[in-house]
Every structure is written in structure tokens, then in C-alpha cells.
XYZ file of C-alpha atoms in Angstrom:
321
model
C 82.599 142.609 155.931
C 81.029 141.199 158.982
C 82.632 142.700 161.676
C 81.511 140.910 164.986
C 82.993 138.273 163.399
C 86.784 139.247 162.894
C 86.675 140.460 166.281
C 85.543 137.300 167.261
C 88.552 135.170 165.329
C 91.125 138.006 166.974
C 89.809 137.524 170.328
C 90.108 133.477 169.839
C 93.822 133.726 168.071
C 94.508 136.393 171.285
C 93.497 133.939 173.521
C 95.631 131.362 172.329
C 98.833 132.443 171.741
C 98.115 133.965 175.191
C 97.738 131.009 177.040
C 100.230 129.480 174.885
C 102.957 131.272 175.688
C 103.034 130.594 179.386
C 104.385 127.226 177.958
C 108.416 127.543 177.438
C 108.452 128.593 181.354
C 106.651 125.576 182.360
C 109.631 123.378 180.339
C 112.008 122.236 183.417
C 112.647 118.300 184.740
C 109.477 116.488 183.660
C 110.201 117.635 179.855
C 113.449 115.849 180.228
C 112.616 113.743 181.943
C 110.451 112.460 179.392
C 112.257 113.612 176.733
C 115.184 110.939 178.131
C 112.571 108.062 178.510
C 111.569 109.164 174.894
C 115.439 108.968 173.894
C 116.489 106.544 175.222
C 112.999 104.272 174.531
C 113.965 100.508 173.280
C 110.032 100.551 172.098
C 107.999 102.335 170.148
C 106.174 105.395 171.491
C 102.354 104.604 171.867
C 100.410 108.004 172.047
C 96.700 107.734 173.441
C 93.682 110.329 174.037
C 90.024 110.650 173.474
C 87.978 112.441 171.611
C 89.983 116.015 170.834
C 93.331 114.912 172.268
C 92.771 111.475 170.205
C 92.711 114.012 167.149
C 95.890 115.942 167.901
C 97.493 112.694 169.405
C 97.228 111.227 165.781
C 99.062 114.493 164.843
C 102.086 113.766 167.561
C 102.596 110.210 166.804
C 102.917 111.167 162.886
C 105.421 113.876 164.374
C 107.581 111.285 165.884
C 107.508 108.671 163.096
C 108.273 110.729 160.676
C 111.986 112.762 163.125
C 112.866 109.079 163.638
C 111.197 107.830 166.932
C 108.954 104.914 166.021
C 105.540 105.757 167.419
C 101.514 105.303 166.467
C 97.972 106.643 167.517
C 95.763 103.272 169.519
C 92.411 105.143 170.665
C 92.163 104.640 174.226
C 88.665 102.476 173.959
C 90.536 99.664 171.549
C 93.119 99.386 173.409
C 90.803 98.572 176.176
C 89.262 95.989 173.739
C 92.256 94.197 172.699
C 94.841 97.104 171.392
C 97.046 96.722 175.012
C 98.970 93.283 172.972
C 100.765 95.299 170.920
C 101.775 97.502 174.410
C 104.962 96.023 175.505
C 106.965 96.618 178.839
C 109.784 97.970 176.246
C 107.199 101.113 175.505
C 106.373 103.801 176.244
C 102.549 105.437 176.860
C 101.412 108.774 176.057
C 98.258 109.613 177.354
C 96.734 113.259 176.577
C 93.746 113.826 179.078
C 93.373 117.602 179.844
C 91.429 116.470 182.731
C 93.659 113.447 183.449
C 90.445 112.196 184.776
C 89.227 110.249 181.531
C 87.378 106.917 182.850
C 89.445 104.424 180.098
C 92.431 105.702 182.749
C 90.954 103.207 185.457
C 91.714 100.517 183.271
C 94.581 100.817 181.802
C 96.655 102.732 184.353
C 96.536 98.968 186.508
C 97.835 97.236 183.323
C 100.555 99.547 182.532
C 101.848 98.974 186.155
C 101.831 95.167 185.414
C 103.763 95.331 181.661
C 106.122 98.397 183.879
C 105.456 100.493 181.051
C 106.346 103.971 181.781
C 103.835 106.466 180.995
C 104.283 110.509 179.800
C 101.428 112.498 180.975
C 100.299 115.246 178.794
C 97.336 117.374 181.341
C 96.441 120.522 182.431
C 95.722 118.802 186.119
C 99.049 118.192 187.710
C 96.865 116.405 191.109
C 94.538 114.375 188.232
C 94.953 110.581 188.471
C 96.459 110.325 185.030
C 99.704 112.524 186.352
C 100.166 110.875 189.464
C 100.117 107.467 188.005
C 102.227 109.648 185.308
C 106.258 109.007 185.251
C 106.966 112.702 184.138
C 104.089 114.836 183.250
C 103.319 117.461 181.230
C 101.425 120.990 181.852
C 99.242 122.035 179.224
C 97.103 123.975 182.047
C 95.161 127.030 180.606
C 93.330 130.043 182.367
C 90.571 129.999 180.041
C 89.301 128.282 176.755
C 88.202 130.380 173.533
C 85.752 129.255 172.736
C 83.456 132.321 174.159
C 81.287 129.296 176.640
C 84.549 128.230 177.451
C 84.231 124.845 177.208
C 84.963 123.684 173.683
C 88.557 122.111 173.747
C 90.268 125.457 171.776
C 93.237 126.673 173.897
C 94.320 123.760 175.908
C 94.331 122.152 172.175
C 96.732 124.516 170.686
C 98.827 124.148 173.928
C 98.705 120.016 173.547
C 99.999 120.574 169.532
C 102.689 122.128 170.964
C 103.458 120.541 173.838
C 104.390 117.395 171.512
C 106.085 119.226 169.258
C 108.537 120.391 171.349
C 108.745 116.654 172.647
C 109.559 116.024 168.897
C 111.750 118.137 168.189
C 113.919 118.698 171.350
C 114.332 114.436 170.744
C 115.017 114.893 167.292
C 117.840 117.260 168.138
C 119.278 115.226 170.496
C 119.562 112.151 168.326
C 121.391 114.140 165.469
C 118.332 113.158 163.067
C 118.900 115.497 160.031
C 117.089 116.571 156.861
C 118.625 113.242 154.825
C 116.998 110.816 157.689
C 114.156 113.342 157.200
C 113.745 112.530 153.094
C 113.612 108.674 154.420
C 110.768 108.550 156.007
C 109.542 111.147 153.048
C 110.898 108.984 149.881
C 107.982 110.143 147.387
C 108.374 114.306 148.413
C 110.174 116.647 147.155
C 112.993 116.546 149.637
C 113.276 113.032 149.345
C 113.636 113.601 145.150
C 115.951 116.470 146.213
C 118.479 114.052 148.347
C 118.109 111.068 148.574
C 118.687 110.608 144.352
C 122.060 109.832 143.535
C 123.366 110.774 139.856
C 123.319 107.326 138.877
C 119.355 106.558 139.576
C 118.698 109.476 137.320
C 121.022 108.893 134.422
C 121.117 107.557 131.115
C 122.568 104.307 129.899
C 123.230 101.275 127.370
C 121.198 102.585 123.883
C 120.026 106.248 125.004
C 124.496 106.912 126.039
C 125.505 109.138 123.291
C 128.568 107.824 123.120
C 132.156 107.787 120.068
C 135.545 106.224 120.317
C 138.062 109.122 120.171
C 139.363 107.654 116.747
C 135.897 108.764 115.322
C 135.104 111.327 112.819
C 132.772 114.432 113.198
C 130.647 113.073 111.047
C 129.987 110.120 113.108
C 129.621 112.407 116.714
C 126.678 114.308 114.637
C 124.861 110.907 114.021
C 125.158 109.867 117.517
C 123.872 113.611 118.309
C 120.375 113.435 116.052
C 120.715 110.030 117.577
C 120.417 110.563 121.273
C 118.808 114.289 121.150
C 121.467 114.801 124.718
C 122.831 117.779 123.489
C 126.570 116.174 123.766
C 128.254 113.416 123.369
C 131.435 111.290 125.188
C 134.396 111.082 123.957
C 136.239 107.707 125.131
C 139.184 106.081 124.938
C 140.066 102.551 124.646
C 139.549 102.154 128.050
C 136.441 103.432 128.153
C 138.006 107.011 130.058
C 136.525 110.314 129.142
C 138.900 112.441 126.577
C 136.659 114.855 126.249
C 133.108 116.346 124.660
C 131.887 116.953 121.735
C 128.047 118.893 122.120
C 125.617 120.969 119.272
C 127.919 123.856 120.290
C 130.864 122.419 119.036
C 129.618 121.219 116.132
C 128.190 124.831 115.236
C 131.671 126.591 116.045
C 133.087 123.617 113.386
C 130.935 123.550 110.411
C 130.946 128.043 111.224
C 134.755 127.510 110.972
C 135.220 125.450 107.658
C 135.946 122.310 109.539
C 135.081 119.250 108.096
C 133.370 116.182 108.764
C 135.304 114.098 107.560
C 137.766 115.140 110.357
C 138.465 113.427 113.731
C 136.583 114.361 116.753
C 139.677 114.772 118.869
C 139.851 118.527 116.708
C 136.640 119.253 117.114
C 135.525 118.049 120.537
C 135.899 120.440 124.117
C 138.371 118.073 125.652
C 138.296 117.579 129.368
C 134.770 118.955 129.672
C 132.474 119.041 132.361
C 132.347 115.130 133.819
C 129.854 114.179 137.181
C 130.682 111.860 139.482
C 127.668 108.426 139.688
C 127.683 108.720 143.592
C 126.857 112.839 143.763
C 124.399 113.616 145.148
C 121.625 114.579 142.407
C 120.835 117.799 143.443
C 124.349 119.207 143.992
C 125.135 118.127 139.732
C 122.616 119.650 138.944
C 123.249 122.960 140.475
C 127.060 122.390 139.492
C 125.509 122.221 135.813
C 123.800 125.225 136.422
C 126.456 127.253 137.745
C 128.607 126.394 134.730
C 125.711 126.821 132.369
C 125.981 123.601 130.722
C 122.552 121.547 130.323
C 124.371 118.176 130.299
C 127.632 116.112 131.320
C 128.632 112.628 130.909
C 128.973 110.434 134.067
C 131.880 108.537 135.499
C 133.048 106.642 138.401
C 135.827 107.224 140.391
C 138.548 106.057 137.452
C 136.760 108.542 135.010
C 135.042 105.678 132.927
C 132.006 106.102 130.883
C 128.954 104.791 132.989
C 126.043 107.063 131.391
C 125.179 110.327 130.430
C 122.572 113.467 132.355
C 120.718 116.642 131.004
C 118.789 118.957 132.975
C 115.556 117.992 132.119
C 116.220 114.486 133.930
C 116.560 115.946 137.097
C 113.991 118.046 136.513
C 112.110 114.673 136.014
C 112.552 113.668 139.008
C 111.121 116.050 140.762
C 114.621 118.389 141.448
C 113.666 121.225 140.884
């Protein structure tokens, strides 16, 4: 192990942590003004910045977009070659520049002023042209970069990212954005599967639905068990309400106890067995089955009428683990 590399890495981390530790004390009126501007924005939050600031800006824009604030990133050079047309008076421009002297600002700021676009600055220089033109300024200044030459944006890049996250999270919480809102922005992810799916999205229906009438025999129910392989059969009355369930376990107990296959299913089924409401969240339904130590259940509407059936494998297949 090269101790010099370990020491260099440790020094970098400690310097960045030291600079970042100063950020909480800088949150004040400008931060509140920036957060309120984003909250009341009728348009979009456009994030912009050159170089490393631009890379961090893309992440900040993505964080806003996924937490309830419409946002996207625009490169300053592209803005000066047509993309300024995307920005309207109801929008906010969040511009990132540590020096606050990015040459693109000389052309961008007047255009923003003409359109009355709100400008929020993330900068390390409070007296820079960017800071002076901004409605609110978020201070990301550092005493030194973690780069040994004190040139590469390191500590300042970390500060930028953290300040952007702080603004996005403050706005998110004030907006009341919750887990389900987040899941709607991430429907393909594991959280989306857990929070957005309802039982009716996953249940088996039509030919895959095992059911018999309450006038059926044990033999009829056994054949239905074999046909569908779900592990249970819903037993329904004439109005299609679930009167009971007949499971693989019920069949074994019936036969071991000397029961006849010709007997009525009413004698062998489990009356008032567990059923799931079609509108129940899938994750809640899965936890209910696991708590009761059963692998499957019929799915009913608000009137107790059979709509489908579901088992634990269906939840796992949908990514609800």
C-alpha cells in the first residue's frame, strides 16, 4: 500500500469536509428568498454553468426535477446560440459560477433583465457581476481548494453540490412532496413498484383465476387447484361474493381425515378466509400475506365480489420484494 496516496486522499477529504462544514452558517435571508422564488415559480427552474459548475448543475437540475420542481440544464454557450429562447419571464435561472465573472454572463444577464427573469446565483464571490445582478445569492466560497495546486475545483465543487441539494430539499419539504410523489417520477424503479402498484395491477384474472361455485364438490375444487396452480380456489355464492377459500392444505387435511371427493366444497373449505381489496397498495397486501403466513388470496371489490387472485410470486415478479 502506498501511504503517500492514502495521505493525499485523506487530506483531500478532510479539506473538503472542513470547507463544507462552513455552509450551514451561511444559510440566511438569501437562501430563504431563493427557496421561496422556486416554490412560487410558475414556470421552470433552468440551471446553467460552465465547466465543472455545469457538470454539478446537471445533477442539481435532475434533483429538482425528481423532487417536484420542473427543471432542466442549459449550457451557457448553447443559451447564447438560441437556447435563451427557452427561457420565459415566469422561469428562474439558477446560474453557477464560482468567480461570478463567466464571460457568457456579459451577454446573458442583459437578456434576462429584458425578460424580467429571476436570477439566482451560486457563487463564491459576493461582489462579482453575477452576485450583483442576482435576486438572491448562495455563498459557496472556500478558503482553499483541496487540489494541492489550489487550482482544480474540488472543495468548491463539493460546496456547489451540497448547496444545490440543500435548496432542492428545502423546497421539496416545504412543497409537501412525499414518497408517492417521488415514486411517480420514478415509476420504473423499485420504489415506484412498491408505492404505485395496487393489487388490481398485479392480480390474476379471467382464465388464470381459480374459482368454483359454493355448490361444487371437493373434486371440482381439486381439479381447479390443479388447473391454475395458484395454491387456492375461491368459493363463491350466486352473487359472486367470496364465501370461503379452498387451498392445497385444505385438500390434504380433508383427504387425511377420510373426507370424500364427492362431498360438497362447503364441508372442506376454509370459511371467511383472507381476501384482499383490489385497491390496496401491493406492498401492504404482500406484508399482510406474509404476516398471516399464507401464500395467496382472492381479490375482491368493495362489495366482496371476486375480481381476481394473487400470490407472493406475483409480488416478487413485479419487483415488490
